[in-house]
Amino acid sequence: MAKNAIVGQSGGPTSVINSSLAGVFQGCVSRGADNVYGMLNGIQGLLNGETVNLSDILISNLEIELLKRTPSAFLGSCRYKLPHYEKDTSVYEKIFKILNEVEIEWFFYIGGNDSMDTICKLSDYAKEINSNIKFMGVPKTIDNDLMMTDHTPGYGSAAKYIGVVMKEIVRDATVYGTPYVTIVEIMGRNAGWLTAASALAKAEDCEGVDMLCLPEVPFDTDKFLTRTENLLKGQKSIVIAVSEGIKLPDGKYVCELSDDARFIDAFGHKNLTGTARYLSNLIIKKLGTKSRSVELSTLQRCAGHVTSRTDITEAYQVGGAAAKAAIEGHTGEMIALKRISNDPYQCTTQAHDIHKIANFEKKIPLEWLNRDCTDVLPIFHQYARPLIQAELTPIFINGLPQHIYLKNTD
Amino acid sequence: MAKNAIVGQSGGPTSVINSSLAGVFQGCVSRGADNVYGMLNGIQGLLNGETVNLSDILISNLEIELLKRTPSAFLGSCRYKLPHYEKDTSVYEKIFKILNEVEIEWFFYIGGNDSMDTICKLSDYAKEINSNIKFMGVPKTIDNDLMMTDHTPGYGSAAKYIGVVMKEIVRDATVYGTPYVTIVEIMGRNAGWLTAASALAKAEDCEGVDMLCLPEVPFDTDKFLTRTENLLKGQKSIVIAVSEGIKLPDGKYVCELSDDARFIDAFGHKNLTGTARYLSNLIIKKLGTKSRSVELSTLQRCAGHVTSRTDITEAYQVGGAAAKAAIEGHTGEMIALKRISNDPYQCTTQAHDIHKIANFEKKIPLEWLNRDCTDVLPIFHQYARPLIQAELTPIFINGLPQHIYLKNTD
């Protein structure tokens, strides 16, 4: 009987989720897995019988290298929430039937909060039915909101991208020497880690961002306008970084005040957008100052052309550590990153019980913020700066970065 | 009596306008200019007596190197339109008084259409009053819409940026394997050169963009919806690149149909934005498909972290050639780029009478488009591909690209 592994990717894409895929793949192959299968579009594809044999696809080392440098999810993704098996076992029976047919011993799921919920339920159900399949979670999210891990693979590269473009936006915004308020909208539904990363732009060669609006802090429109007005007394160009997920004291998203709140996804999340545009219009109207909004949009999660080498390396490591742990018999765990030291920065991996991770969210500690919660304190810089260090240049072919993709995922 | 040069930057910033500044500066210094002054915020700053002595600022070669790799305009910019001197000579008298006081022999203005209008008027006026000051234009615009030059410095880097992020957006958009229309809004008021650059994303490793909407082609809403609907029959993820400046057959901007047309600048240009958002909403409403809009916004003009080395080099060359030409006695001209050969790509510089350039606009020839004007033909690829070749990596310090800036321009 063959001993096979299967791996899936889930949730929002990142620049380094494929590096974790490479880590799982090579970790399983080097430990003697007969085949490493990939689920197309995560658990949803698995349920439809849509899998590929990665051992047939990732043949050369150059392909593995391209995989590590290709953003988005090579296997495709999904946002599929498993029901509780106490309520409905039919989906679980189907999944385990498929896994047993393909002789799967080890199951890996690379993703964020919702994906860890999937690992949690599948490993619990496996115990329930005395299945020997091992289920391991591999962390991935630009949001950096997973518990028990120092940070999440994906965050470092997104933070680096945000730092890079913030420096460029600040340079661009000062160019006319006229009063101008630039509002930059950054991803982050409940946690402000990404928006806080814009503070990294401040340096001897950059004035930096003038105000942060984080989702951890209830948004006060009057204070926001007063602060902006005060900033304009001291300088002409103001750059403000806002999380898409900032909320009014009554819990309503600021972007719901605009006309752009459109979708609710399978997990019941609202698709947030329009926060910066709303605030920019408000500034024009209330302060009579020129203003523009910039949405970093999907670019911040898929900018494979500017990644943190630290992040790519760690993403690979958590994948490899997950393979090692599963093959050694672990199940129902997620591989976390454990920081050993800040200076010099050193980080290793550690497995944690998935029950302590799934469905929790890690936010920025309020004590990491200044008194009026418009900036981060040095402790944040000490935390985040090591994560954006070093670069991994894409392989440029004919002027553009080379990617690798599966022609049949779309 | 000293022989001094002065240089200004005008119009929208680019990733490589500072490389032209470096070219002018070093070209003047090496030819014996006593001082090279910089106007802060272009001609507007000059009128306010706001200048710096670049010879005091750009001391080391490292500073010159940082300058070439710093996006936006080092000296600041303006959008200031000179009146016709037949109507009002007072501004001209003031400018020439200032220039004579500072003993300026050579005047350089780095910019696009409007900036060439400034060079045109000042050189004409100089002849009128028998001034010996030489006025040279140095081309700069991401829009690539200047006449008499094969292309404009700034275009290559913006085109490369657009190609890079389009590949990433295409990868990101296919990830869920569900029907999805992504509309990407790209700069370009009247000329579609930048939007057309998104066609460069198509390659053996990328499906490419599915439709272009260029400002050269009147926008037909019904045809747009029908084409999108037809595309959705063959594939799930559709990516469409639209120019911000697309117009309805009656001449109205598509973005005017949304609620976001806000400003009119000193040149009477409308500040265009919201085209993609409007079309995305239209698709949701009319086709019932999920859709999102992405505005590349200012990132496409200031993305110093991904530039074309070809472009940076040529930007430097036109600056140097302008210095040489002015010091050899030329005036009322702009340095153009002349392509010698496509394969291998070779390009040199050539001076042209500014009257043939100022206030004209070069658009994409309609014969470069396919029958229904939704894609570019191979001739565009032959034209644009050489311009995005090779990279100039930023100098990364502490995880982010190092810039150089004047602390007093804001």
mmCIF file of N, CA, C and O in Angstrom, chain A residues 9 135 151 264 284 318 345:
data_model
loop_
_atom_site.group_PDB
_atom_site.id
_atom_site.type_symbol
_atom_site.label_atom_id
_atom_site.label_comp_id
_atom_site.label_asym_id
_atom_site.label_seq_id
_atom_site.Cartn_x
_atom_site.Cartn_y
_atom_site.Cartn_z
ATOM 1 N N GLN A 9 -4.374 24.597 -0.492
ATOM 2 C CA GLN A 9 -4.187 26.004 -0.115
ATOM 3 C C GLN A 9 -5.570 26.618 0.013
ATOM 4 O O GLN A 9 -6.464 26.313 -0.759
ATOM 5 N N PHE A 135 -3.327 15.224 10.253
ATOM 6 C CA PHE A 135 -3.742 16.516 9.708
ATOM 7 C C PHE A 135 -2.891 17.639 10.286
ATOM 8 O O PHE A 135 -2.884 17.846 11.503
ATOM 9 N N HIS A 151 4.593 35.343 14.277
ATOM 10 C CA HIS A 151 4.032 36.056 13.119
ATOM 11 C C HIS A 151 3.648 35.001 12.099
ATOM 12 O O HIS A 151 3.945 33.817 12.278
ATOM 13 N N ILE A 264 -20.976 39.539 0.791
ATOM 14 C CA ILE A 264 -20.759 38.784 2.022
ATOM 15 C C ILE A 264 -20.306 37.396 1.585
ATOM 16 O O ILE A 264 -20.990 36.741 0.794
ATOM 17 N N ILE A 284 -12.200 66.679 1.872
ATOM 18 C CA ILE A 284 -12.458 67.715 0.867
ATOM 19 C C ILE A 284 -13.635 68.573 1.308
ATOM 20 O O ILE A 284 -13.594 69.807 1.261
ATOM 21 N N VAL A 318 8.085 26.500 7.509
ATOM 22 C CA VAL A 318 6.886 25.968 8.173
ATOM 23 C C VAL A 318 6.291 24.820 7.362
ATOM 24 O O VAL A 318 5.753 23.856 7.923
ATOM 25 N N TYR A 345 18.205 38.681 14.768
ATOM 26 C CA TYR A 345 16.914 38.021 14.599
ATOM 27 C C TYR A 345 17.108 36.536 14.347
ATOM 28 O O TYR A 345 17.844 36.143 13.446
#
